[in-house]
Short mmCIF file of C-alpha atoms in Angstrom, two decimals:
data_model
loop_
_atom_site.label_atom_id
_atom_site.label_comp_id
_atom_site.label_asym_id
_atom_site.label_seq_id
_atom_site.Cartn_x
_atom_site.Cartn_y
_atom_site.Cartn_z
CA GLY A 1 12.15 -183.45 -47.25
CA ALA A 2 14.85 -182.54 -44.77
CA GLY A 3 18.14 -184.36 -44.96
CA VAL A 4 20.60 -185.09 -42.19
CA SER A 5 21.60 -181.97 -40.31
CA GLN A 6 24.54 -181.39 -38.02
CA SER A 7 25.37 -178.60 -35.63
CA PRO A 8 27.46 -176.68 -35.18
CA ARG A 9 28.98 -176.62 -38.65
CA TYR A 10 32.23 -175.25 -37.25
CA LYS A 11 33.66 -175.51 -33.76
CA VAL A 12 36.89 -174.11 -32.40
CA ALA A 13 37.95 -175.42 -29.02
CA LYS A 14 40.92 -174.82 -26.79
CA ARG A 15 42.88 -177.90 -25.89
CA GLY A 16 41.30 -179.51 -22.85
CA GLN A 17 37.78 -178.24 -23.46
CA ASP A 18 34.81 -180.55 -23.83
CA VAL A 19 32.70 -180.37 -27.01
CA ALA A 20 29.33 -181.77 -28.05
CA LEU A 21 28.40 -182.34 -31.68
CA ARG A 22 24.78 -182.87 -32.65
CA CYS A 23 23.26 -184.94 -35.44
CA ASP A 24 19.63 -184.86 -36.57
CA PRO A 25 19.06 -187.88 -38.84
CA ILE A 26 16.31 -188.26 -41.38
CA SER A 27 13.05 -189.00 -39.58
CA GLY A 28 12.36 -192.70 -39.36
CA HIS A 29 15.90 -193.82 -40.13
CA VAL A 30 16.84 -196.72 -37.92
CA SER A 31 20.60 -196.65 -38.36
CA LEU A 32 22.96 -193.83 -37.44
CA PHE A 33 26.71 -193.72 -37.96
CA TRP A 34 29.41 -191.31 -36.82
CA TYR A 35 32.65 -190.91 -38.76
CA GLN A 36 35.84 -188.91 -38.34
CA GLN A 37 37.43 -187.52 -41.49
CA ALA A 38 40.93 -186.10 -41.25
CA LEU A 39 42.17 -183.75 -43.95
CA GLY A 40 42.92 -185.63 -47.16
CA GLN A 41 41.58 -188.93 -45.84
CA GLY A 42 38.45 -190.98 -46.18
CA PRO A 43 35.91 -191.14 -43.36
CA GLU A 44 36.86 -193.43 -40.49
CA PHE A 45 34.07 -195.26 -38.68
CA LEU A 46 33.56 -194.26 -35.06
CA THR A 47 30.30 -195.76 -33.85
CA TYR A 48 26.94 -197.15 -34.95
CA PHE A 49 23.44 -196.98 -33.47
CA GLN A 50 20.42 -199.04 -34.30
CA ASN A 51 17.57 -196.97 -32.89
CA GLU A 52 18.74 -196.09 -29.35
CA ALA A 53 21.11 -199.05 -29.03
CA GLN A 54 24.80 -198.44 -29.61
CA LEU A 55 25.74 -201.70 -31.32
CA ASP A 56 29.30 -200.91 -32.26
CA LYS A 57 31.71 -198.40 -30.80
CA SER A 58 34.89 -200.09 -31.90
CA GLY A 59 36.04 -197.04 -33.86
CA LEU A 60 36.05 -194.58 -30.97
CA PRO A 61 39.73 -193.62 -30.59
CA SER A 62 39.76 -193.26 -26.82
CA ASP A 63 37.56 -193.15 -23.75
CA ARG A 64 37.40 -189.38 -24.21
CA PHE A 65 34.88 -190.01 -26.99
CA PHE A 66 31.29 -190.79 -26.07
CA ALA A 67 28.15 -190.99 -28.20
CA GLU A 68 24.50 -191.34 -27.35
CA ARG A 69 21.12 -191.54 -29.06
CA PRO A 70 18.75 -191.78 -26.12
CA GLU A 71 15.41 -191.68 -27.97
CA GLY A 72 16.50 -193.29 -31.19
CA SER A 73 16.53 -190.08 -33.19
CA VAL A 74 18.93 -187.20 -32.40
CA SER A 75 22.47 -188.25 -31.55
CA THR A 76 25.26 -186.43 -29.78
CA LEU A 77 28.97 -187.11 -30.04
CA LYS A 78 30.87 -185.78 -27.05
CA ILE A 79 34.61 -185.36 -26.86
CA GLN A 80 36.10 -184.67 -23.46
CA ARG A 81 39.41 -182.91 -22.83
CA THR A 82 39.97 -182.26 -26.53
CA GLN A 83 43.44 -182.73 -28.00
CA GLN A 84 44.92 -181.28 -31.18
CA GLU A 85 44.76 -184.69 -32.86
CA ASP A 86 40.97 -184.55 -32.49
CA SER A 87 40.87 -181.80 -35.16
CA ALA A 88 38.87 -183.24 -38.07
CA VAL A 89 35.49 -183.18 -39.75
CA TYR A 90 32.94 -185.29 -37.92
CA LEU A 91 30.33 -186.76 -40.22
CA CYS A 92 27.00 -188.24 -39.27
CA ALA A 93 25.04 -190.53 -41.57
CA SER A 94 21.70 -192.26 -41.31
CA SER A 95 20.03 -195.04 -43.23
CA LEU A 96 16.57 -196.50 -43.34
CA GLY A 97 17.65 -200.11 -43.06
CA LEU A 98 19.64 -202.00 -40.51
CA GLY A 99 23.38 -201.49 -40.50
CA GLY A 100 25.14 -200.41 -43.67
CA GLY A 101 24.81 -203.60 -45.67
CA GLN A 102 22.79 -202.65 -48.69
CA SER A 103 21.32 -199.46 -47.41
CA GLU A 104 22.41 -196.20 -48.88
CA GLN A 105 23.69 -193.87 -46.18
CA PHE A 106 22.60 -190.25 -46.17
CA PHE A 107 25.31 -187.97 -44.84
CA GLY A 108 25.11 -184.66 -43.07
CA PRO A 109 27.36 -181.71 -43.97
CA GLY A 110 29.70 -182.46 -41.09
CA THR A 111 31.09 -180.48 -38.18
CA ARG A 112 34.61 -179.16 -38.64
CA LEU A 113 36.35 -179.27 -35.27
CA THR A 114 39.56 -177.33 -34.77
CA VAL A 115 41.41 -177.77 -31.49
CA LEU A 116 43.95 -175.04 -30.73
CA ALA B 24 41.34 -206.82 -41.46
CA GLN B 25 39.34 -205.24 -44.23
CA LYS B 26 41.14 -202.80 -46.46
CA ILE B 27 40.19 -200.54 -49.35
CA THR B 28 42.86 -199.22 -51.72
CA GLN B 29 42.42 -196.34 -54.13
CA THR B 30 45.72 -195.93 -55.92
CA GLN B 31 44.92 -192.77 -57.88
CA PRO B 32 45.25 -189.65 -55.72
CA GLY B 33 44.14 -187.48 -58.63
CA MET B 34 42.61 -187.91 -62.05
CA PHE B 35 41.95 -185.50 -64.88
CA VAL B 36 39.38 -186.00 -67.63
CA GLN B 37 38.04 -183.89 -70.41
CA GLU B 38 34.37 -183.01 -70.38
CA LYS B 39 32.16 -185.59 -72.16
CA GLU B 40 34.78 -188.32 -71.96
CA ALA B 41 34.59 -191.44 -69.78
CA VAL B 42 36.85 -192.01 -66.76
CA THR B 43 37.58 -195.03 -64.59
CA LEU B 44 38.41 -194.66 -60.91
CA ASP B 45 40.18 -197.67 -59.42
CA CYS B 46 39.30 -199.48 -56.21
CA THR B 47 40.66 -202.75 -54.85
CA TYR B 48 39.64 -204.38 -51.61
CA ASP B 49 40.76 -207.10 -49.29
CA THR B 50 38.42 -209.18 -47.18
CA SER B 51 37.97 -212.74 -46.01
CA ASP B 52 34.20 -212.35 -45.75
CA GLN B 53 31.94 -213.98 -48.34
CA SER B 54 29.16 -211.45 -47.86
CA TYR B 55 30.05 -207.80 -48.28
CA GLY B 56 28.91 -204.68 -50.05
CA LEU B 57 30.78 -202.18 -52.16
CA PHE B 58 29.79 -198.53 -52.42
CA TRP B 59 30.98 -195.42 -54.18
CA TYR B 60 30.39 -191.96 -52.75
CA LYS B 61 31.08 -188.51 -54.16
CA GLN B 62 32.22 -185.66 -51.93
CA PRO B 63 32.11 -182.21 -53.55
CA SER B 64 33.96 -179.28 -52.03
CA SER B 65 30.88 -178.53 -49.92
CA GLY B 66 31.79 -181.62 -47.90
CA GLU B 67 28.59 -183.64 -48.03
CA MET B 68 29.00 -187.29 -49.07
CA ILE B 69 26.62 -188.34 -51.85
CA PHE B 70 25.79 -191.98 -52.56
CA LEU B 71 26.42 -193.02 -56.16
CA ILE B 72 26.21 -196.78 -56.56
CA TYR B 73 26.13 -200.11 -54.70
CA GLN B 74 27.31 -203.64 -55.58
CA GLY B 75 26.65 -206.70 -53.45
CA SER B 76 29.22 -209.47 -53.32
CA TYR B 77 26.69 -212.00 -54.61
CA ASP B 78 25.44 -209.81 -57.46
CA GLU B 79 26.46 -211.31 -60.78
CA GLN B 80 25.61 -208.29 -62.87
CA ASN B 81 27.60 -205.06 -62.66
CA ALA B 82 25.61 -202.29 -61.00
CA THR B 83 24.61 -199.27 -63.07
CA GLU B 84 23.03 -195.97 -62.05
CA GLY B 85 22.63 -193.50 -64.86
CA ARG B 86 26.10 -192.39 -65.96
CA TYR B 87 27.74 -194.47 -63.23
CA SER B 88 28.62 -198.12 -63.53
CA LEU B 89 30.65 -200.37 -61.27
CA ASN B 90 33.08 -202.77 -62.93
CA PHE B 91 33.01 -205.60 -60.38
CA GLN B 92 35.72 -208.26 -60.76
CA LYS B 93 35.33 -210.50 -57.75
CA ALA B 94 38.31 -212.75 -58.40
CA ARG B 95 40.58 -209.71 -58.66
CA LYS B 96 38.83 -208.03 -55.73
CA SER B 97 38.32 -204.86 -57.68
CA ALA B 98 35.32 -202.54 -57.90
CA ASN B 99 36.19 -199.75 -60.30
CA LEU B 100 33.80 -196.86 -60.89
CA VAL B 101 33.19 -195.83 -64.48
CA ILE B 102 31.73 -192.39 -65.15
CA SER B 103 30.55 -191.94 -68.71
CA ALA B 104 30.13 -188.59 -70.44
CA SER B 105 31.88 -186.58 -67.70
CA GLN B 106 30.39 -183.26 -66.72
CA LEU B 107 32.03 -180.27 -65.06
CA GLY B 108 29.88 -180.94 -61.98
CA ASP B 109 31.55 -184.33 -61.58
CA SER B 110 34.66 -182.62 -60.23
CA ALA B 111 34.90 -183.87 -56.64
CA MET B 112 36.52 -186.43 -54.35
CA TYR B 113 35.34 -190.00 -54.91
CA PHE B 114 35.45 -192.62 -52.18
CA CYS B 115 35.15 -196.36 -52.49
CA ALA B 116 33.80 -198.15 -49.42
CA MET B 117 33.22 -201.72 -48.35
CA THR B 118 30.82 -202.89 -45.68
CA ARG B 119 31.68 -205.87 -43.52
CA PRO B 120 29.29 -207.86 -41.36
CA ASN B 121 29.57 -207.24 -37.65
CA ARG B 122 27.02 -208.52 -35.12
CA GLY B 123 24.04 -208.15 -37.41
CA SER B 124 25.05 -204.88 -38.97
CA TYR B 125 27.49 -203.85 -41.66
CA ILE B 126 30.27 -201.42 -40.86
CA PRO B 127 31.81 -199.46 -43.74
CA THR B 128 35.50 -199.00 -44.41
CA PHE B 129 36.42 -196.17 -46.79
CA GLY B 130 39.41 -195.74 -49.06
CA ARG B 131 41.52 -192.58 -49.12
CA GLY B 132 39.72 -191.21 -52.12
CA THR B 133 40.51 -190.01 -55.64
CA SER B 134 40.26 -186.38 -56.63
CA LEU B 135 38.63 -186.03 -60.05
CA ILE B 136 38.93 -182.85 -62.06
CA VAL B 137 36.84 -182.47 -65.19
CA HIS B 138 38.09 -179.76 -67.51
CA PRO B 139 36.27 -178.23 -70.48
#
């Protein structure tokens, strides 16, 4: 079956541009997470959805970051007025169960964002 | 605040030998989960093994086992009979309860190189 997919795989943006990153989770997965992974670091939690509800957005670094999952499946992470420090790999993960307690998370390949 | 520490930036092991990757954590929660993920150069995170804080037995999954020492707050990953395909980054993660869900915190990772 299909895994988690993300698009685009690579994105180059000029500083100040807006970008939108898409995540297609595994069908039927209730939970969806977004992470930011800087070079040489582990993933940092950004936000979590349970179906269409955004239950935790404590990891979003600024109000320039916005995420949505309007129908409880596909999710979009939007970054407005991109800055160079936003350059990173953005990972999406989904899981069948609620939250990340015992449920294995299935990760997408990530979107590598480079802000010039 | 929850914290995951992986003190080994890089490890080398000879093919067919066992290797232990260290992970210590810090939390005041009684209920938490511990995960290990593998990230090959392709970038996709792959779930390896899970240990719940109330599990008395160490988790095992094939060649992977988790050496869980709760009093020491350590959750080391043991890979037996290393294979060349095990060369990758390995991340330890802990989930913490937050409003009905569990939010993961990842360590900085350990780079494992298996040589023939």
